[in-house]
Amino acid sequence: MATYGIPLLVLGATNSSSWTGISFMLAWAPRLCTFALAGTTVDRFGPARVFRLAAVTRAVLTGCAAAALAMTAGSTALSIVMLLAVCAGCLTQFSFIAAESVGVITSKDAGDAAHRVQSVLLGIDQAAALAGPAAGGLLLQWHGPSGMLVVLGGLSLLSAAAAPRSQQAPLREQKGSAPAASGWRTGWSTLRSLPSLAWLVAGLALSNLALGLLESATPVLVVKQLGRSSASVGLVWSCAAAASLLAVAICRTVIDRWGLTTVGRWAALVTGVPCFLVPFADSYGAYLTLIAVFMAGDSVLSVVLRTIRSLLIPTEVFGSTLSVTVLLLLLPYPLAGILLAVTDPADLPALITVCAVTQSLGLACALTYGTRHRSRRGKHRR
């Protein structure tokens, strides 16, 4: 709701796509800049404490912004919303790294059932991403900016209250404070020392590049090439979200039966084939089906690779290492936007095909070299 509701609020206040884009950028830029600090803070103080503090701070800020917007208008109100976008972006990064770190701890404790933890986490993320923007739009329409921000603040307080209170103690609290730069170096050194983890991150990054390109190119392909309305674009992603949630729900049982690596290879195949076929879709129904299949496979693949990643990252540096890996996994999205911007629409099918090839190669390497550590550990146990 914060990520999509605040730009929607700006659009309603200014009727300007430029200001809307700026607000979206202001919400994301701090997230990219605070990865190292967030990871170091989580390592030092523990994920549960950081999550609660970020949630409470977000609730206070949104409450103050709601009260201020009720009493102001014009440029002052716009300034308040822009400042809120920056602050919300920073706090979201801290709460995100904290939540992912709790997921890592829980996955390690779950052992062979770690994939169930990751599938539940991914299902929660996707359900929230599906419901949040819609809820924000409805609240903004029915109750105005202040009403939406009050609900957002209330949800933040509920998040703080629901956060675990007996989570694993912070591991570096007794060692003193570590600067963000030190946390950044720790994350990079950990990634370099674990080739299996590096292969997994590389494979996921290339997969995200293909996903980001399809997300950014879908309006062009559906509206310009297939001659459909903008509402049809939304229907594509609604069907894709439904397919993803169904796939995540089913994959827990499938992984229990056939194992992470086998399911990961089939998911990579299910993801790669539609990506190759999308440029050749000559009807809206075919395009919608291919995107839904792609997203279903990508969701299962995310569960598999996130599970293996959570088992590979050392517990004592999970915050710093997660910060580095998540940053690397987010960078393909703006890169996909740049590729789309500099590519002629007539060359878009060729670009998607190239991304499909790199995605397939990346996933093949990730599922080959990224699972070696796990395979060797399994043999050692036997």
Coordinates of N, CA and C in Angstrom, one line a residue, residues 176-313:
G176 N 30.1 -4.4 19.5 CA 30.2 -3.0 19.2 C 29.5 -2.7 17.9
S177 N 29.4 -1.4 17.6 CA 28.7 -1.0 16.4 C 29.6 -1.1 15.2
A178 N 29.0 -1.6 14.1 CA 29.8 -1.7 12.9 C 29.2 -0.8 11.9
P179 N 30.0 0.0 11.2 CA 29.5 1.0 10.2 C 28.9 0.3 9.0
A180 N 28.1 1.0 8.3 CA 27.5 0.4 7.1 C 28.5 -0.1 6.1
A181 N 29.6 0.6 5.9 CA 30.6 0.2 5.0 C 31.2 -1.1 5.4
S182 N 31.4 -1.4 6.7 CA 31.9 -2.6 7.2 C 30.9 -3.8 6.9
G183 N 29.6 -3.5 7.1 CA 28.5 -4.4 6.8 C 28.5 -4.8 5.3
W184 N 28.7 -3.8 4.5 CA 28.8 -4.0 3.0 C 29.9 -4.9 2.6
R185 N 31.1 -4.6 3.2 CA 32.3 -5.5 2.9 C 32.0 -6.9 3.4
T186 N 31.4 -7.0 4.6 CA 31.1 -8.4 5.1 C 30.2 -9.1 4.2
G187 N 29.1 -8.5 3.7 CA 28.2 -9.1 2.7 C 28.9 -9.6 1.5
W188 N 29.8 -8.7 0.9 CA 30.5 -9.0 -0.3 C 31.5 -10.1 -0.1
S189 N 32.2 -10.1 1.0 CA 33.2 -11.1 1.3 C 32.5 -12.5 1.5
T190 N 31.4 -12.5 2.1 CA 30.6 -13.7 2.3 C 30.2 -14.3 1.0
L191 N 29.7 -13.4 0.1 CA 29.2 -13.8 -1.2 C 30.3 -14.4 -2.0
R192 N 31.5 -13.8 -2.0 CA 32.7 -14.3 -2.7 C 33.2 -15.6 -2.2
S193 N 33.0 -15.8 -0.9 CA 33.5 -17.0 -0.3 C 32.6 -18.2 -0.4
L194 N 31.4 -18.0 -0.9 CA 30.5 -19.0 -1.2 C 30.1 -19.1 -2.6
P195 N 30.8 -19.8 -3.5 CA 30.5 -19.9 -4.9 C 29.1 -20.3 -5.2
S196 N 28.6 -21.3 -4.4 CA 27.2 -21.8 -4.6 C 26.2 -20.6 -4.5
L197 N 26.4 -19.8 -3.4 CA 25.5 -18.7 -3.2 C 25.6 -17.7 -4.4
A198 N 26.9 -17.4 -4.8 CA 27.1 -16.5 -6.0 C 26.4 -17.0 -7.2
W199 N 26.4 -18.3 -7.5 CA 25.7 -18.8 -8.7 C 24.2 -18.7 -8.5
L200 N 23.7 -18.9 -7.4 CA 22.3 -18.8 -7.1 C 21.8 -17.3 -7.4
V201 N 22.6 -16.4 -6.8 CA 22.2 -15.0 -7.0 C 22.3 -14.6 -8.4
A202 N 23.3 -15.0 -9.1 CA 23.5 -14.7 -10.6 C 22.3 -15.2 -11.4
G203 N 21.9 -16.5 -11.1 CA 20.8 -17.1 -11.8 C 19.5 -16.3 -11.5
L204 N 19.2 -16.0 -10.2 CA 18.0 -15.2 -9.9 C 18.0 -13.8 -10.5
A205 N 19.2 -13.2 -10.6 CA 19.3 -11.9 -11.2 C 18.9 -11.9 -12.7
L206 N 19.4 -12.9 -13.4 CA 19.1 -13.0 -14.8 C 17.6 -13.4 -15.0
S207 N 17.1 -14.1 -14.1 CA 15.6 -14.4 -14.2 C 14.8 -13.2 -13.9
N208 N 15.3 -12.4 -13.0 CA 14.6 -11.1 -12.7 C 14.7 -10.1 -13.8
L209 N 15.8 -10.2 -14.6 CA 15.9 -9.3 -15.8 C 14.8 -9.7 -16.8
A210 N 14.6 -11.0 -17.0 CA 13.6 -11.4 -17.9 C 12.2 -11.0 -17.4
L211 N 12.0 -11.2 -16.1 CA 10.7 -10.8 -15.5 C 10.5 -9.3 -15.6
G212 N 11.5 -8.5 -15.3 CA 11.4 -7.0 -15.4 C 11.1 -6.6 -16.8
L213 N 11.8 -7.2 -17.8 CA 11.5 -6.8 -19.2 C 10.1 -7.1 -19.6
L214 N 9.6 -8.3 -19.2 CA 8.2 -8.6 -19.5 C 7.2 -7.7 -18.8
E215 N 7.5 -7.3 -17.5 CA 6.6 -6.4 -16.8 C 6.6 -5.0 -17.5
S216 N 7.8 -4.5 -17.9 CA 7.8 -3.2 -18.5 C 7.3 -3.2 -19.9
A217 N 7.5 -4.3 -20.6 CA 7.1 -4.4 -22.1 C 5.7 -4.8 -22.3
T218 N 5.0 -5.3 -21.3 CA 3.6 -5.8 -21.5 C 2.7 -4.7 -21.9
P219 N 2.7 -3.5 -21.4 CA 1.8 -2.4 -21.9 C 2.1 -2.2 -23.4
V220 N 3.3 -2.2 -23.8 CA 3.6 -2.0 -25.3 C 3.1 -3.1 -26.1
L221 N 3.4 -4.3 -25.7 CA 3.0 -5.5 -26.4 C 1.4 -5.7 -26.5
V222 N 0.8 -5.4 -25.4 CA -0.7 -5.6 -25.3 C -1.4 -4.5 -26.0
V223 N -1.0 -3.3 -25.8 CA -1.8 -2.1 -26.3 C -1.4 -1.8 -27.7
K224 N -0.1 -1.8 -28.0 CA 0.4 -1.4 -29.3 C 0.3 -2.5 -30.3
Q225 N 0.8 -3.7 -29.9 CA 0.9 -4.8 -30.9 C -0.4 -5.6 -31.0
L226 N -1.1 -5.9 -29.8 CA -2.3 -6.7 -29.9 C -3.5 -5.9 -29.9
G227 N -3.4 -4.5 -29.8 CA -4.6 -3.7 -30.0 C -5.6 -3.7 -28.9
R228 N -5.2 -4.1 -27.6 CA -6.1 -4.1 -26.5 C -6.1 -2.9 -25.7
S229 N -7.0 -2.8 -24.7 CA -7.1 -1.6 -23.9 C -6.1 -1.7 -22.7
S230 N -5.9 -0.6 -22.0 CA -5.0 -0.6 -20.8 C -5.6 -1.5 -19.7
A231 N -6.9 -1.6 -19.6 CA -7.5 -2.5 -18.6 C -7.1 -4.0 -18.9
S232 N -6.9 -4.3 -20.1 CA -6.4 -5.7 -20.5 C -5.0 -5.9 -19.9
V233 N -4.2 -4.9 -19.8 CA -2.9 -5.1 -19.2 C -3.0 -5.5 -17.7
G234 N -3.9 -4.8 -17.0 CA -4.2 -5.2 -15.6 C -4.7 -6.6 -15.4
L235 N -5.5 -7.0 -16.4 CA -6.1 -8.4 -16.3 C -4.9 -9.4 -16.5
V236 N -4.0 -9.1 -17.3 CA -2.8 -10.0 -17.5 C -2.1 -10.3 -16.1
W237 N -1.9 -9.2 -15.4 CA -1.1 -9.4 -14.1 C -2.0 -10.0 -13.0
S238 N -3.3 -9.7 -13.1 CA -4.2 -10.3 -12.1 C -4.3 -11.8 -12.3
C239 N -4.4 -12.3 -13.5 CA -4.4 -13.7 -13.8 C -3.0 -14.3 -13.5
A240 N -1.9 -13.6 -13.7 CA -0.6 -14.1 -13.4 C -0.4 -14.2 -11.9
A241 N -1.0 -13.2 -11.1 CA -0.9 -13.3 -9.6 C -1.7 -14.5 -9.1
A242 N -2.8 -14.8 -9.7 CA -3.6 -15.9 -9.3 C -2.9 -17.2 -9.6
A243 N -2.3 -17.3 -10.7 CA -1.5 -18.5 -11.1 C -0.3 -18.7 -10.2
S244 N 0.3 -17.6 -9.8 CA 1.5 -17.6 -8.9 C 1.1 -18.1 -7.5
L245 N 0.0 -17.6 -7.0 CA -0.4 -18.1 -5.6 C -0.8 -19.5 -5.7
L246 N -1.5 -20.0 -6.7 CA -1.8 -21.4 -6.8 C -0.5 -22.3 -6.9
A247 N 0.4 -21.8 -7.7 CA 1.7 -22.6 -7.9 C 2.4 -22.7 -6.5
V248 N 2.5 -21.6 -5.8 CA 3.2 -21.6 -4.5 C 2.5 -22.5 -3.5
A249 N 1.2 -22.5 -3.5 CA 0.5 -23.4 -2.6 C 0.8 -24.9 -2.9
I250 N 0.8 -25.2 -4.2 CA 1.0 -26.6 -4.6 C 2.5 -27.1 -4.4
C251 N 3.4 -26.1 -4.6 CA 4.8 -26.5 -4.6 C 5.3 -27.1 -3.3
R252 N 4.7 -26.8 -2.2 CA 5.2 -27.4 -0.9 C 5.1 -28.9 -1.0
T253 N 3.9 -29.4 -1.4 CA 3.8 -30.9 -1.5 C 4.7 -31.5 -2.6
V254 N 4.8 -30.8 -3.7 CA 5.6 -31.3 -4.8 C 7.1 -31.4 -4.3
I255 N 7.6 -30.4 -3.6 CA 9.0 -30.4 -3.2 C 9.2 -31.5 -2.1
D256 N 8.2 -31.7 -1.3 CA 8.3 -32.8 -0.3 C 8.5 -34.1 -1.0
R257 N 7.9 -34.3 -2.1 CA 7.9 -35.6 -2.8 C 9.2 -35.8 -3.7
W258 N 9.5 -34.7 -4.4 CA 10.6 -34.9 -5.4 C 11.9 -34.1 -5.1
G259 N 11.9 -33.3 -4.1 CA 13.1 -32.6 -3.7 C 13.2 -31.2 -4.4
L260 N 14.1 -30.4 -3.8 CA 14.3 -29.0 -4.3 C 14.9 -29.0 -5.6
T261 N 16.0 -29.7 -5.9 CA 16.7 -29.6 -7.1 C 15.8 -30.1 -8.3
T262 N 15.1 -31.2 -8.2 CA 14.3 -31.7 -9.3 C 13.2 -30.7 -9.6
V263 N 12.5 -30.2 -8.6 CA 11.4 -29.3 -8.8 C 12.0 -28.0 -9.4
G264 N 13.1 -27.6 -8.9 CA 13.8 -26.3 -9.5 C 14.0 -26.5 -10.9
R265 N 14.5 -27.6 -11.4 CA 14.8 -27.8 -12.8 C 13.5 -27.8 -13.7
W266 N 12.5 -28.4 -13.2 CA 11.2 -28.3 -13.9 C 10.6 -26.9 -13.9
A267 N 10.8 -26.2 -12.8 CA 10.3 -24.9 -12.7 C 11.0 -24.0 -13.7
A268 N 12.3 -24.2 -13.8 CA 13.1 -23.4 -14.8 C 12.7 -23.6 -16.2
L269 N 12.3 -24.9 -16.5 CA 11.8 -25.2 -17.8 C 10.4 -24.5 -18.1
V270 N 9.6 -24.6 -17.1 CA 8.2 -24.0 -17.2 C 8.4 -22.5 -17.3
T271 N 9.4 -21.9 -16.7 CA 9.6 -20.5 -16.8 C 10.2 -20.1 -18.1
G272 N 11.2 -20.9 -18.6 CA 11.9 -20.5 -19.8 C 11.2 -20.6 -21.1
V273 N 10.4 -21.7 -21.2 CA 9.6 -21.9 -22.5 C 8.7 -20.8 -22.8
P274 N 7.8 -20.3 -21.8 CA 6.9 -19.2 -22.2 C 7.7 -17.9 -22.5
C275 N 8.8 -17.7 -21.9 CA 9.6 -16.5 -22.2 C 10.1 -16.5 -23.7
F276 N 10.4 -17.7 -24.2 CA 10.8 -17.8 -25.6 C 9.6 -17.6 -26.5
L277 N 8.4 -18.1 -26.0 CA 7.2 -18.0 -26.9 C 6.5 -16.7 -26.9
V278 N 6.7 -15.9 -25.8 CA 6.0 -14.6 -25.7 C 6.1 -13.7 -26.9
P279 N 7.3 -13.6 -27.5 CA 7.4 -12.7 -28.7 C 6.6 -13.2 -29.9
F280 N 6.2 -14.4 -29.9 CA 5.5 -15.0 -31.0 C 4.0 -15.1 -30.8
A281 N 3.5 -14.6 -29.6 CA 2.1 -14.6 -29.3 C 1.3 -13.7 -30.2
D282 N 0.3 -14.2 -31.0 CA -0.4 -13.4 -31.9 C -1.8 -13.1 -31.5
S283 N -2.2 -13.5 -30.2 CA -3.5 -13.1 -29.7 C -3.4 -12.8 -28.3
Y284 N -4.4 -12.1 -27.8 CA -4.3 -11.7 -26.4 C -4.5 -12.9 -25.4
G285 N -5.3 -13.8 -25.8 CA -5.5 -15.0 -25.0 C -4.2 -15.8 -24.8
A286 N -3.5 -15.9 -25.9 CA -2.2 -16.7 -25.9 C -1.2 -15.9 -25.0
Y287 N -1.1 -14.6 -25.2 CA -0.2 -13.8 -24.4 C -0.5 -13.9 -22.9
L288 N -1.8 -13.8 -22.5 CA -2.2 -13.9 -21.1 C -1.8 -15.3 -20.6
T289 N -2.0 -16.3 -21.3 CA -1.7 -17.7 -20.9 C -0.2 -17.8 -20.7
L290 N 0.6 -17.4 -21.6 CA 2.0 -17.5 -21.5 C 2.6 -16.8 -20.3
I291 N 2.1 -15.5 -20.0 CA 2.5 -14.8 -18.9 C 2.1 -15.5 -17.6
A292 N 0.9 -16.0 -17.5 CA 0.5 -16.7 -16.3 C 1.3 -17.9 -16.0
V293 N 1.7 -18.7 -17.1 CA 2.5 -19.9 -16.9 C 3.9 -19.4 -16.5
F294 N 4.4 -18.4 -17.1 CA 5.8 -17.9 -16.8 C 5.8 -17.5 -15.3
M295 N 4.8 -16.7 -14.8 CA 4.8 -16.3 -13.4 C 4.6 -17.5 -12.5
A296 N 3.8 -18.5 -12.8 CA 3.7 -19.6 -12.0 C 5.0 -20.4 -11.8
G297 N 5.7 -20.6 -12.9 CA 7.0 -21.2 -12.9 C 8.0 -20.4 -12.1
D298 N 8.0 -19.1 -12.3 CA 8.9 -18.2 -11.6 C 8.7 -18.2 -10.1
S299 N 7.5 -18.3 -9.7 CA 7.2 -18.3 -8.3 C 7.7 -19.6 -7.6
V300 N 7.5 -20.7 -8.3 CA 8.1 -22.0 -7.7 C 9.6 -21.9 -7.7
L301 N 10.2 -21.4 -8.8 CA 11.6 -21.2 -8.8 C 12.1 -20.4 -7.7
S302 N 11.4 -19.3 -7.4 CA 11.8 -18.4 -6.3 C 11.8 -19.1 -5.0
V303 N 10.8 -20.0 -4.8 CA 10.7 -20.7 -3.5 C 11.9 -21.6 -3.4
V304 N 12.3 -22.3 -4.5 CA 13.4 -23.2 -4.5 C 14.7 -22.5 -4.2
L305 N 15.0 -21.5 -5.0 CA 16.3 -20.8 -4.9 C 16.4 -20.0 -3.6
R306 N 15.3 -19.4 -3.1 CA 15.3 -18.7 -1.8 C 15.6 -19.7 -0.7
T307 N 15.0 -20.9 -0.8 CA 15.2 -21.9 0.2 C 16.7 -22.2 0.3
I308 N 17.3 -22.5 -0.9 CA 18.7 -22.9 -0.9 C 19.5 -21.8 -0.4
R309 N 19.2 -20.5 -0.8 CA 19.9 -19.4 -0.4 C 19.9 -19.2 1.1
S310 N 18.7 -19.4 1.7 CA 18.6 -19.3 3.2 C 19.4 -20.3 3.9
L311 N 19.6 -21.5 3.3 CA 20.4 -22.5 4.0 C 21.9 -22.3 3.8
L312 N 22.3 -21.5 2.8 CA 23.7 -21.3 2.5 C 24.3 -20.1 3.3
I313 N 23.5 -19.1 3.6 CA 24.0 -17.9 4.2 C 24.3 -18.2 5.7

